[in-house]
Structure formats: structure tokens, C-alpha cells
mmCIF file of C-alpha atoms in Angstrom:
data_model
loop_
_atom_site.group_PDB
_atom_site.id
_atom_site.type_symbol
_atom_site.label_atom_id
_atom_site.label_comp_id
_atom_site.label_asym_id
_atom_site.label_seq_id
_atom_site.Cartn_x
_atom_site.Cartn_y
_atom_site.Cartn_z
ATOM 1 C CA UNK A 1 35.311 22.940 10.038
ATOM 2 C CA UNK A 2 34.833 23.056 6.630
ATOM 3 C CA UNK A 3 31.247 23.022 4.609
ATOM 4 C CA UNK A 4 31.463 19.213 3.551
ATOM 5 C CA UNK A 5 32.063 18.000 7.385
ATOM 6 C CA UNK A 6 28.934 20.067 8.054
ATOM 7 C CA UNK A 7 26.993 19.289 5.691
ATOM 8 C CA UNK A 8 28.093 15.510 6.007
ATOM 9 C CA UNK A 9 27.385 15.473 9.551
ATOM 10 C CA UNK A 10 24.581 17.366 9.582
ATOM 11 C CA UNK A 11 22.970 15.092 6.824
ATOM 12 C CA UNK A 12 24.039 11.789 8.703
ATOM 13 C CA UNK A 13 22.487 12.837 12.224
ATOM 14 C CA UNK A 14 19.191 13.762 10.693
ATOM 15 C CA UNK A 15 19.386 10.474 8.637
ATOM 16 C CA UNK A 16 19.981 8.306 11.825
ATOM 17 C CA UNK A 17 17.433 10.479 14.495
ATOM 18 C CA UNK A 18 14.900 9.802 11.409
ATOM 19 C CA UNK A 19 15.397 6.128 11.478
ATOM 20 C CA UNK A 20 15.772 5.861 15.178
ATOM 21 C CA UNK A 21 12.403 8.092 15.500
ATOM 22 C CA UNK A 22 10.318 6.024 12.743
ATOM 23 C CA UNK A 23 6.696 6.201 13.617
ATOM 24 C CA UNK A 24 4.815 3.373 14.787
ATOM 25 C CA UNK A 25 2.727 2.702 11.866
ATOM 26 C CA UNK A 26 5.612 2.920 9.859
ATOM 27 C CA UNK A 27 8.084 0.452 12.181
ATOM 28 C CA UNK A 28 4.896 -2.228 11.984
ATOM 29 C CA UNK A 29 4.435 -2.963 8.848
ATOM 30 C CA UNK A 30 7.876 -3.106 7.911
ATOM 31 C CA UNK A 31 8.276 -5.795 10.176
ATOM 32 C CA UNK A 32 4.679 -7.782 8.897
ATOM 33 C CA UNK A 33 6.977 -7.394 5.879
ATOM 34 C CA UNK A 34 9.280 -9.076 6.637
ATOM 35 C CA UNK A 35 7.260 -11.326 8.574
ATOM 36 C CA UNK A 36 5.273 -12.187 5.323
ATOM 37 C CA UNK A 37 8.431 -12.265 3.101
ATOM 38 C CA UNK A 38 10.227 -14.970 5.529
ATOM 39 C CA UNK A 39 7.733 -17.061 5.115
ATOM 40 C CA UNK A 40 7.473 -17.422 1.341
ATOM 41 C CA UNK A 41 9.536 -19.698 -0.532
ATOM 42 C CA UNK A 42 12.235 -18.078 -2.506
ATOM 43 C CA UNK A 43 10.735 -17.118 -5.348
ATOM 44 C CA UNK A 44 13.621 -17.211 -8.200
ATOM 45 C CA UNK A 45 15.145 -20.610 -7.968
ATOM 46 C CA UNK A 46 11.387 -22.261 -7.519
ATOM 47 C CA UNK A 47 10.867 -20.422 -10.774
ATOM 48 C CA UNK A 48 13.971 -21.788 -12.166
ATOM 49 C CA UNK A 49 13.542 -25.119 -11.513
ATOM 50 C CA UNK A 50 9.632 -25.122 -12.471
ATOM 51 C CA UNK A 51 10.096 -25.283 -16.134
ATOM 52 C CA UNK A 52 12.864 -28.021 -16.002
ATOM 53 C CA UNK A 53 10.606 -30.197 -14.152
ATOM 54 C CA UNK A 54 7.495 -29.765 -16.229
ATOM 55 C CA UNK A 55 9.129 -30.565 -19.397
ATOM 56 C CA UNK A 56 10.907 -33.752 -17.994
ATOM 57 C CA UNK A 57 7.647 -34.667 -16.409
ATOM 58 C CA UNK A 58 5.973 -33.984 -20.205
ATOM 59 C CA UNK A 59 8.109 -35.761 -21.943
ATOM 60 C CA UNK A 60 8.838 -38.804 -18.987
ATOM 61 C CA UNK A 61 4.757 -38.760 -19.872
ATOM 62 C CA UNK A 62 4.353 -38.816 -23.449
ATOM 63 C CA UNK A 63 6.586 -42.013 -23.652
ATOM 64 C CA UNK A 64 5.235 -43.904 -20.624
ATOM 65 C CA UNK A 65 1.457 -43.461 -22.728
ATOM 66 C CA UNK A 66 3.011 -43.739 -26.647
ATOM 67 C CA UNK A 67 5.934 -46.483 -25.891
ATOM 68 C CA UNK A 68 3.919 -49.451 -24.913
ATOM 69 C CA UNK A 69 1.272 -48.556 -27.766
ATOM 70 C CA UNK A 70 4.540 -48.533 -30.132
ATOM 71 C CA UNK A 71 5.828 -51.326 -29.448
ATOM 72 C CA UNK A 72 2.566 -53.412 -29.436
ATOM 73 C CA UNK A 73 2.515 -52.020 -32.810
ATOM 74 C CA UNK A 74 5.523 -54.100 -33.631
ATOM 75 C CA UNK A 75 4.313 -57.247 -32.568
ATOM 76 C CA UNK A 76 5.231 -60.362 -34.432
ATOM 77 C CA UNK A 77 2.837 -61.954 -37.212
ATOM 78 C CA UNK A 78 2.344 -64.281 -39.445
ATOM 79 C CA UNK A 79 3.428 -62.562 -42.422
ATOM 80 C CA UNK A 80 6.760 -61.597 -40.969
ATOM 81 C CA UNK A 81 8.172 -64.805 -40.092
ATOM 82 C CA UNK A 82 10.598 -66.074 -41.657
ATOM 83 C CA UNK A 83 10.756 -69.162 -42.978
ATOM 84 C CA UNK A 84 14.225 -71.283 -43.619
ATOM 85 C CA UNK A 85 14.693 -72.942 -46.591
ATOM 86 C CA UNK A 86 16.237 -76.048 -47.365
ATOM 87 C CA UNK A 87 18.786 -73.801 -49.865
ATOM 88 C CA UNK A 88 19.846 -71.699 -46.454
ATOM 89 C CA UNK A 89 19.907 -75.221 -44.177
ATOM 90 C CA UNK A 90 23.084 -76.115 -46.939
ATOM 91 C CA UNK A 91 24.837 -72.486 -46.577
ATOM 92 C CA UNK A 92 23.914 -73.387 -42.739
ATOM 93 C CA UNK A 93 26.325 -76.558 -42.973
ATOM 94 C CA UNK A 94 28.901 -75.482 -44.896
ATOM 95 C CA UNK A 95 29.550 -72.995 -42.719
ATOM 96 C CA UNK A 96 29.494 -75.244 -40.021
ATOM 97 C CA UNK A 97 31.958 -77.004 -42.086
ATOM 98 C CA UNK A 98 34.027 -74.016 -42.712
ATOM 99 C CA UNK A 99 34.319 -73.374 -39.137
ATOM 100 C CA UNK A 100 36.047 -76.944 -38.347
ATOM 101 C CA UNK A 101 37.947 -77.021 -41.141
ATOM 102 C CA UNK A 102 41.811 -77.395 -41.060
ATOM 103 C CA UNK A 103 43.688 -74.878 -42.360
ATOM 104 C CA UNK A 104 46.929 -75.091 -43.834
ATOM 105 C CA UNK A 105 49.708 -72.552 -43.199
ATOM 106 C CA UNK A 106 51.828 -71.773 -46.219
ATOM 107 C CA UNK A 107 55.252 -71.658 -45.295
ATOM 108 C CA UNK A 108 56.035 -67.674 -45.523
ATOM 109 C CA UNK A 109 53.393 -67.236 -42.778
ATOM 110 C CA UNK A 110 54.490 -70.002 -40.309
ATOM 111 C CA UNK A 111 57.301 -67.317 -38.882
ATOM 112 C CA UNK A 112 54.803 -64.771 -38.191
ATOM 113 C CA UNK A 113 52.441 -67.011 -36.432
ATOM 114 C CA UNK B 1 25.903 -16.400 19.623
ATOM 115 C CA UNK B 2 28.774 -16.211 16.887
ATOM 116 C CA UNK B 3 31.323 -13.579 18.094
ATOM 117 C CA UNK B 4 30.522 -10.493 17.470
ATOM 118 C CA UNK B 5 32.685 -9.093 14.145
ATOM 119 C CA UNK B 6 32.414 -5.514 14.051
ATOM 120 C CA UNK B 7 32.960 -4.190 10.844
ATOM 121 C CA UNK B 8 34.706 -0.845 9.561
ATOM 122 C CA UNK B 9 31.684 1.285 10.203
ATOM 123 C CA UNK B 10 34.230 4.173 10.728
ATOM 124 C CA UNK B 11 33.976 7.567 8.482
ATOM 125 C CA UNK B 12 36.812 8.505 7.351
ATOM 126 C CA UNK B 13 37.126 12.164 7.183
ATOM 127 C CA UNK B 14 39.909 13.651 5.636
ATOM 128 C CA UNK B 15 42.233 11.061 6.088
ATOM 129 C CA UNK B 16 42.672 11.554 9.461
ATOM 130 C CA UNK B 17 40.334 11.653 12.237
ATOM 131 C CA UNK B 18 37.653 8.936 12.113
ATOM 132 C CA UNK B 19 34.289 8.420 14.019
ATOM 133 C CA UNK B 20 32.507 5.400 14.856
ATOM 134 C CA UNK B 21 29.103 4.741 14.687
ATOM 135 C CA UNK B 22 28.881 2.497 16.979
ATOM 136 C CA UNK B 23 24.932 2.447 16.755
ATOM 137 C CA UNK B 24 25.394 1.775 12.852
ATOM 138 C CA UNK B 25 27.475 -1.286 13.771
ATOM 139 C CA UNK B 26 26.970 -4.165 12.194
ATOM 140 C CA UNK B 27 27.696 -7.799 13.318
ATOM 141 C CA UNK B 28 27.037 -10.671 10.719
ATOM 142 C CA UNK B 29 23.702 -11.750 11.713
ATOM 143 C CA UNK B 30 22.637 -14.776 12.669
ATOM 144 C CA UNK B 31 19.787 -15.332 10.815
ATOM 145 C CA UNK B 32 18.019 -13.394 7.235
ATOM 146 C CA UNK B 33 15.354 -12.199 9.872
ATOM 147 C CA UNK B 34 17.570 -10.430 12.129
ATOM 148 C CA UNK B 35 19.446 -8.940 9.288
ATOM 149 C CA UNK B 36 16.131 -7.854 7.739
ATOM 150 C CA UNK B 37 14.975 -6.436 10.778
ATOM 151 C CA UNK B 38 18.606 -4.726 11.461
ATOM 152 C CA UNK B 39 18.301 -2.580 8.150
ATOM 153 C CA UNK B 40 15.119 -2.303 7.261
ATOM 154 C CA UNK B 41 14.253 1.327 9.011
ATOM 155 C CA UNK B 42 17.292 2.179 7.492
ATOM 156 C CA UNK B 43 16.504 1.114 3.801
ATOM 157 C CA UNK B 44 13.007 2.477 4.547
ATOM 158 C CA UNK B 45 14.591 5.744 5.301
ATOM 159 C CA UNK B 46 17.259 5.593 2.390
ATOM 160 C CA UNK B 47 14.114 4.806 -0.169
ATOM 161 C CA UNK B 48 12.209 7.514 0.730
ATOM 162 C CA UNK B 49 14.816 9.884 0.979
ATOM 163 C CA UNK B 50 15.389 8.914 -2.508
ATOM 164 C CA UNK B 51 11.930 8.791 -4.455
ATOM 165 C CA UNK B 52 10.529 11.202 -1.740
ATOM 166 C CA UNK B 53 6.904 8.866 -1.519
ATOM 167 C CA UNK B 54 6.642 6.578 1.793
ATOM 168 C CA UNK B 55 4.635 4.355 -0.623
ATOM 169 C CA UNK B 56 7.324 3.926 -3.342
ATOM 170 C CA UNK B 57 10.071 3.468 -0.359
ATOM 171 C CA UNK B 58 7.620 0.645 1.294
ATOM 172 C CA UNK B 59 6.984 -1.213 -1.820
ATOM 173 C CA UNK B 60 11.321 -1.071 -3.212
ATOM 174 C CA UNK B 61 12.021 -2.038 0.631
ATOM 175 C CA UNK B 62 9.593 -5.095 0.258
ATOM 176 C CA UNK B 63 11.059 -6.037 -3.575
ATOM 177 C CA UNK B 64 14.488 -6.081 -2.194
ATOM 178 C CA UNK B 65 13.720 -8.390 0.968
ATOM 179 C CA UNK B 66 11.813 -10.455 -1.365
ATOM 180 C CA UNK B 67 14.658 -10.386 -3.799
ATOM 181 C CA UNK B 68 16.955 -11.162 -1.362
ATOM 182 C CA UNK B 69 15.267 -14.447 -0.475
ATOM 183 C CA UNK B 70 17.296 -15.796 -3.789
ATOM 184 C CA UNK B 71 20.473 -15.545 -1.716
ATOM 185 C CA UNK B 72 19.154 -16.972 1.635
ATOM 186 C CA UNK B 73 22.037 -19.606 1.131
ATOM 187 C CA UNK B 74 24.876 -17.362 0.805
ATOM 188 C CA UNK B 75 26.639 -16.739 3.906
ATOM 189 C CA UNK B 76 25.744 -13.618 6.724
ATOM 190 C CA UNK B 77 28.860 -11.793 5.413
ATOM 191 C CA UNK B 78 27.373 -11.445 1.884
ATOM 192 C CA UNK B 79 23.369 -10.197 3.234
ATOM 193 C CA UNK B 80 24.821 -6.908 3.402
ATOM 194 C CA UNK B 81 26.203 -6.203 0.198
ATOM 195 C CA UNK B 82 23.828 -7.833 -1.735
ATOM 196 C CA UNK B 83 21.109 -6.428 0.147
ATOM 197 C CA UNK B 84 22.048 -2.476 -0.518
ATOM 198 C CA UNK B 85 22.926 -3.657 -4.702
ATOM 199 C CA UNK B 86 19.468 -4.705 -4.542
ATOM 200 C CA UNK B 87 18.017 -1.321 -3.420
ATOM 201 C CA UNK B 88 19.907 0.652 -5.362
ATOM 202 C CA UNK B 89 18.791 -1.196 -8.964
ATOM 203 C CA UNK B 90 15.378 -1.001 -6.778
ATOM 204 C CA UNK B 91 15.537 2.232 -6.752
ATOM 205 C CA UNK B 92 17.180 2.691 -10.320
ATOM 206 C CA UNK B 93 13.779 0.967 -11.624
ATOM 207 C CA UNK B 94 11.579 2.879 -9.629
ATOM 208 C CA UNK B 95 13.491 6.286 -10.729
ATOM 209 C CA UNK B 96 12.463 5.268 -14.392
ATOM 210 C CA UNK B 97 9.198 4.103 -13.729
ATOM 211 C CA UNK B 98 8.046 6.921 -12.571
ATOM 212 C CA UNK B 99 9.675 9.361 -15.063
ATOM 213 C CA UNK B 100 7.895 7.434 -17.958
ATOM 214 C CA UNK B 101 4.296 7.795 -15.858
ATOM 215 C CA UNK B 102 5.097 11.020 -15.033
ATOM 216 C CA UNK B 103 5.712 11.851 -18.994
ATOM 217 C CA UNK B 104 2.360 9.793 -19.939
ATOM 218 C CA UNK B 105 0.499 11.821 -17.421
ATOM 219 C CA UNK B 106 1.975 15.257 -18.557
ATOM 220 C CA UNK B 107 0.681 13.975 -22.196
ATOM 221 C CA UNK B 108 -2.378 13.782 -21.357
ATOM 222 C CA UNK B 109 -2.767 16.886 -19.213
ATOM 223 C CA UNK B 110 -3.178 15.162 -15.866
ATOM 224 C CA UNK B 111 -1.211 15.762 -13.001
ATOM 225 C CA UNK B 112 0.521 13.047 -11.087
ATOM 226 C CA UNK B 113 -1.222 11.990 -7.793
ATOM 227 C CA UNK B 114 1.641 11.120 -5.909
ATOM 228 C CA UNK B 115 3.105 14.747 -5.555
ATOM 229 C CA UNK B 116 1.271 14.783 -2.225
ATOM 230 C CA UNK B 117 1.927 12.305 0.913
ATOM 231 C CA UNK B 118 -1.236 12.466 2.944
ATOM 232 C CA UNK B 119 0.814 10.348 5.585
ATOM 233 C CA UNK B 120 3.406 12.827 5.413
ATOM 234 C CA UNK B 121 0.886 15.496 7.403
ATOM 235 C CA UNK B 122 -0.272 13.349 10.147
ATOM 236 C CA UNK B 123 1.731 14.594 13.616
ATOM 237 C CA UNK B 124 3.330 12.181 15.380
ATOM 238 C CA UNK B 125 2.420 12.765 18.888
ATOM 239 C CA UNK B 126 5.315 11.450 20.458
ATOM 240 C CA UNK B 127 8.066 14.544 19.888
ATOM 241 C CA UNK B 128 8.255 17.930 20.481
ATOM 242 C CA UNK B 129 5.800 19.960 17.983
ATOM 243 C CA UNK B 130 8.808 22.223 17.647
ATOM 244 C CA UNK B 131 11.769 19.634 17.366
ATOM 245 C CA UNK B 132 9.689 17.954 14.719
ATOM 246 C CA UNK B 133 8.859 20.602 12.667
ATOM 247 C CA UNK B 134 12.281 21.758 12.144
ATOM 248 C CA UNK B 135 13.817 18.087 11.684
ATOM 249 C CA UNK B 136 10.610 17.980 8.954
ATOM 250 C CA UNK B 137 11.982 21.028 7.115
ATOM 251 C CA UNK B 138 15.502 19.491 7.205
ATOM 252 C CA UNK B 139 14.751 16.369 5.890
ATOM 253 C CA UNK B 140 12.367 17.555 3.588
ATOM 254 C CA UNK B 141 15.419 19.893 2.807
ATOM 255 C CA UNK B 142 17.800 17.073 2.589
ATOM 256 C CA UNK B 143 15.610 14.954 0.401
ATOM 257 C CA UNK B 144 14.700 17.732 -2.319
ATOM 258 C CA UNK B 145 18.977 18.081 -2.429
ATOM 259 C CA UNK B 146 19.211 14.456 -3.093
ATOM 260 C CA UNK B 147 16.511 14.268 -4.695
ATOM 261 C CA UNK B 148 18.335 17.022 -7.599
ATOM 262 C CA UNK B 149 21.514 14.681 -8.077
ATOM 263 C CA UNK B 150 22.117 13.442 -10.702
ATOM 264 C CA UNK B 151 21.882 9.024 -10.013
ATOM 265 C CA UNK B 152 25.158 7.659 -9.843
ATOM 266 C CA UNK B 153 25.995 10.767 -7.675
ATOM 267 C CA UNK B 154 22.524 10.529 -5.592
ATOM 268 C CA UNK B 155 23.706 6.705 -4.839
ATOM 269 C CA UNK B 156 26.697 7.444 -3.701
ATOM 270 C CA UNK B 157 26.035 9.853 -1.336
ATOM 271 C CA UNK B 158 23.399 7.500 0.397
ATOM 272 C CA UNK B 159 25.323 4.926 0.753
ATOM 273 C CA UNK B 160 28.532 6.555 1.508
ATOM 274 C CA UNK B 161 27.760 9.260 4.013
ATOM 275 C CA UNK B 162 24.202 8.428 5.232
ATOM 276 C CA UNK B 163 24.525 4.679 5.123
ATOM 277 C CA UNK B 164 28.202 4.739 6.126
ATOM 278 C CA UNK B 165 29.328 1.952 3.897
ATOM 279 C CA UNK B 166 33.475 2.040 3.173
ATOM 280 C CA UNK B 167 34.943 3.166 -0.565
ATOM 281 C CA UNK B 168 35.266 -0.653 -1.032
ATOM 282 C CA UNK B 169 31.742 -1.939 -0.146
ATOM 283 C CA UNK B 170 30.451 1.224 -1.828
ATOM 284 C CA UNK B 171 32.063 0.532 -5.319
ATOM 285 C CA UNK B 172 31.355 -2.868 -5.043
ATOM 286 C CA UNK B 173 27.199 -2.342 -4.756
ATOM 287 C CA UNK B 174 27.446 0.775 -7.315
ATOM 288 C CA UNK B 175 29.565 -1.817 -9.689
ATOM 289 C CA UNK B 176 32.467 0.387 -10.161
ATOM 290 C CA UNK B 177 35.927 1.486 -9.031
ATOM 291 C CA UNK B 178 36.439 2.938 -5.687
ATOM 292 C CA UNK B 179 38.052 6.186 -7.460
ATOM 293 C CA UNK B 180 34.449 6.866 -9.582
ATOM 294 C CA UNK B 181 32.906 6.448 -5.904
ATOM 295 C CA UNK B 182 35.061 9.137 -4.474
ATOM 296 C CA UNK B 183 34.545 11.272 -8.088
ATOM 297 C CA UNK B 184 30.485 10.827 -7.670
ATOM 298 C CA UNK B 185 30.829 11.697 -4.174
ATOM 299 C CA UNK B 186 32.752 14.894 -4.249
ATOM 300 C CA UNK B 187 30.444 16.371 -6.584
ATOM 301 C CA UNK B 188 27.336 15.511 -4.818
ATOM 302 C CA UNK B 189 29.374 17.228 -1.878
ATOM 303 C CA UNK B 190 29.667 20.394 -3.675
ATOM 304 C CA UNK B 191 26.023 20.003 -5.272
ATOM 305 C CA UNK B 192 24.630 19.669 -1.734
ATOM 306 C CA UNK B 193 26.594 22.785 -0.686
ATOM 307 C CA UNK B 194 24.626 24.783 -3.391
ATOM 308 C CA UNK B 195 21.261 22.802 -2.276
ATOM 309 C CA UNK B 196 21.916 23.394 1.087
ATOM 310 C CA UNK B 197 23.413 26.994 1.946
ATOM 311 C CA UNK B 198 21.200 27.468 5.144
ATOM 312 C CA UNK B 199 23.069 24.656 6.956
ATOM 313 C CA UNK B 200 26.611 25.997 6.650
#
């Protein structure tokens, strides 16, 4: 047997009686450990998803409070109505007019119709 | 109960006799918490062979199940392989961390507390006085060898040979090719040989 099978064995026996003869103490609170560790939530993709949420939930905020103030804002008033005059009731009629008008086809375009 | 899938916990030696550790055996668990609880000791034990402090081992142990939590989704097969990559950049960060406050405490003429493991010299009453204290001079043995490798060569050997992962699985949590595995582990071989004449 060679040095490296003895030293490879050697080191791999000790390793295993070491974890098969871990004291007490030792064996306990690894396992609170893992006890305590189980029972948190996982602690990256909470993180991810934590700043994602507060910014939507910032911004979904911010226009809920500033929209309806906005808009009230633009409420209608006197000054902005606008009136029709009697010059834009004509262009109103004529194109009326222009609408129900008959329309002659010249004779070059009746084949393509 | 899933059927049990034992996987190639087998050493290869040489290329041609093989031996099963059958108490290393692993079937995919069936839940994180038995997986946690199956390798555990075992990371415990890997940690503190490797920073040689059962404080520094407890607390990478605990960063890597907590860690692990991330991948509570993935499926058993994958626990295992993420859970050793874990420890080892665990143990990368806890390497480095401790050089730099061992640097700022040389600066300033101090030296560092954690040399000495006051849990180290309690007896444990439950083995032979004699049995114990010459396993405690070979592990303390075994961990000073590691202990001198250089990283890449100091992983390799713990997962390799003590943790008895395959070439494959080993690459794959060191995040290289199975030939660098066998390269790093040969010449932690022949570093431990030097390290460790008295057990030839």
C-alpha cells in the first residue's frame, strides 16, 4: 500500500469517527440551527421582491393622491367655453352640404371605379 | 418514502478497487430538514477542519443553511451540490476575513484572540481518555496539514477524499474541470505526505 492510500484512508476514518463522535453540545445546537433556520422565510427572494413592491406601491400612491387633484384642476369654466358663431354655423352647413352633394365622375375614372 | 437512490458514494482508488461508504450514503431526501440534519455534522466537521475555530465552523455552517433556504424550491437532487458550493465560497470568505483581521491586528501589535479554542480543552467524558487523546493529536495533525494548502488544493481534498464527493460533483462545486480537480488533488496528496510523515 502506497503513502496516498494511507494517508487517504487514514484521513477519511478520522474524518468520519470525528463526525460520528461529535459531542453533545456540539450535535445540539447544530440542530436548534437548523431548527431556527427552517423556520425563517427565505431570506433572498423576500429581499428581491421587497423593493419591486415598494416602488409600485409608491408610485400606485402618488397618483391615487395627485390624479384626482389634477384633474379637478382641469375642470371646465366659464372662460373656456367656447362659443359658436354664426360665421362657423355657415362652414357648419356647407359642409353638411358638401357631404350630400352629387358628385360627378369624369369619364377616365368611371373604369377604375 | 421515495425509493431509496443511492448515489456513487464509492472511492475510487487507483482505478481499480473501490470502497463504499455505505454510512456516507446518501439518498435524496425528502425534505430540506432531513437533508440539513443528514450533513450538517459533516459540514461542521469539514468547517472546522478548515478554519481550525469551532466558532468560525458554527457560524459558515449556519450562513450556508441559511443560504440555502434561496433554493428550497429546487429539487432534493440539487440540495447536495448546492449545499457543499455554498460552504466552500463560505469558507473562501471566511479564509479572507480573517487574514485581513489578522493583518489589522498584527498592525497594531495585538495578537489575535481566536488562536485559542477554550472548547477545544474540555474532555468529553464519553471515550476512552487514551483513544481520545491520540484521535485529538491526529486531527489536530490533520487540520494543521490542511490547514497549510494552498485553497483550491485545501478544497479539493475535503471534498474529494474526506467528503467523498465523485471528480464530477467535485468540479462542479469547485467551478472547474474535473482534470484541475484531479491536478489540485494530487498535489495536496503529496503536500500531506510531507505534513504528515508520522502516519506512513
Amino acid at each position: 500500500m502506497n503513502s496516498h492510500d494511507t494517508i487517504s484512508k487514514k484521513s477519511r476514518a478520522l474524518f468520519e469517527h470525528s463526525v460520528a463522535t461529535l459531542d453533545i453540545a456540539t450535535a445540539n445546537r447544530l440542530r436548534l440551527m437548523r431548527r431556527d433556520t427552517l423556520s425563517q422565510q427565505a431570506p433572498g427572494r423576500f429581499k428581491a421582491f421587497l423593493i419591486p413592491i415598494s416602488a409600485t406601491l409608491a408610485i400606485g400612491l402618488g397618483v391615487a393622491i395627485f390624479l384626482p387633484q389634477f384633474q379637478a384642476s382641469k375642470t371646465i369654466t366659464e372662460q373656456d367655453t367656447v362659443y359658436i358663431s354664426a360665421e362657423d354655423d355657415a362652414d357648419a352647413d356647407m359642409l353638411t352640404w358638401l357631404a350630400d352633394a352629387p358628385v360627378e365622375v369624369s369619364s377616365h375614372l368611371q373604369g377604375s371605379l | 418514502m421515495t425509493a431509496a437512490i443511492t448515489t456513487r458514494m464509492v472511492f475510487e482508488q487507483n482505478g481499480s478497487n473501490e470502497i463504499a461508504a455505505d454510512d456516507a450514503a446518501i439518498r435524496l431526501p425528502a425534505t430540506l430538514d432531513e437533508f440539513l440534519a443528514g450533513v450538517e455534522r459533516r459540514a461542521f466537521r469539514m468547517a472546522e477542519l478548515a478554519l481550525g475555530h469551532r466558532e468560525d465552523a458554527m457560524d459558515v455552517v449556519q450562513e450556508t443553511m441559511i443560504k440555502l433556504l434561496q433554493y428550497r424550491d429546487k429539487p432534493a437532487a440539487e440540495w447536495s451540490p448546492l449545499f457543499w458550493s455554498i460552504l466552500r465560497r463560505q469558507l473562501t470568505d471566511k479564509h479572507r476575513r480573517n487574514a485581513v483581521k489578522k493583518r489589522v491586528m498584527q498592525f497594531f501589535g495585538k495578537s489575535d484572540p481566536q488562536d485559542e479554542d477554550p472548547i477545544e480543552a474540555l474532555p468529553d467524558q464519553n471515550e476512552d481518555p487514551l483513544r481520545r487523546l491520540t484521535d485529538d493529536n491526529s486531527w489536530q495533525a490533520l487540520g494543521k496539514a490542511i490547514r497549510a494548502l494552498p485553497a483550491r488544493q485545501r478544497e479539493c481534498f475535503l471534498l474529494r477524499e474526506l467528503q467523498g464527493l465523485s471528480v464530477l460533483e467535485t468540479a462542479a462545486v469547485m467551478g472547474c474541470s474535473d482534470g484541475s480537480v484531479k491536478t489540485h488533488l494530487s498535489r495536496a496528496m503529496s503536500a500531506l505526505r510531507i505534513h504528515l510523515e508520522d502516519w506512513q
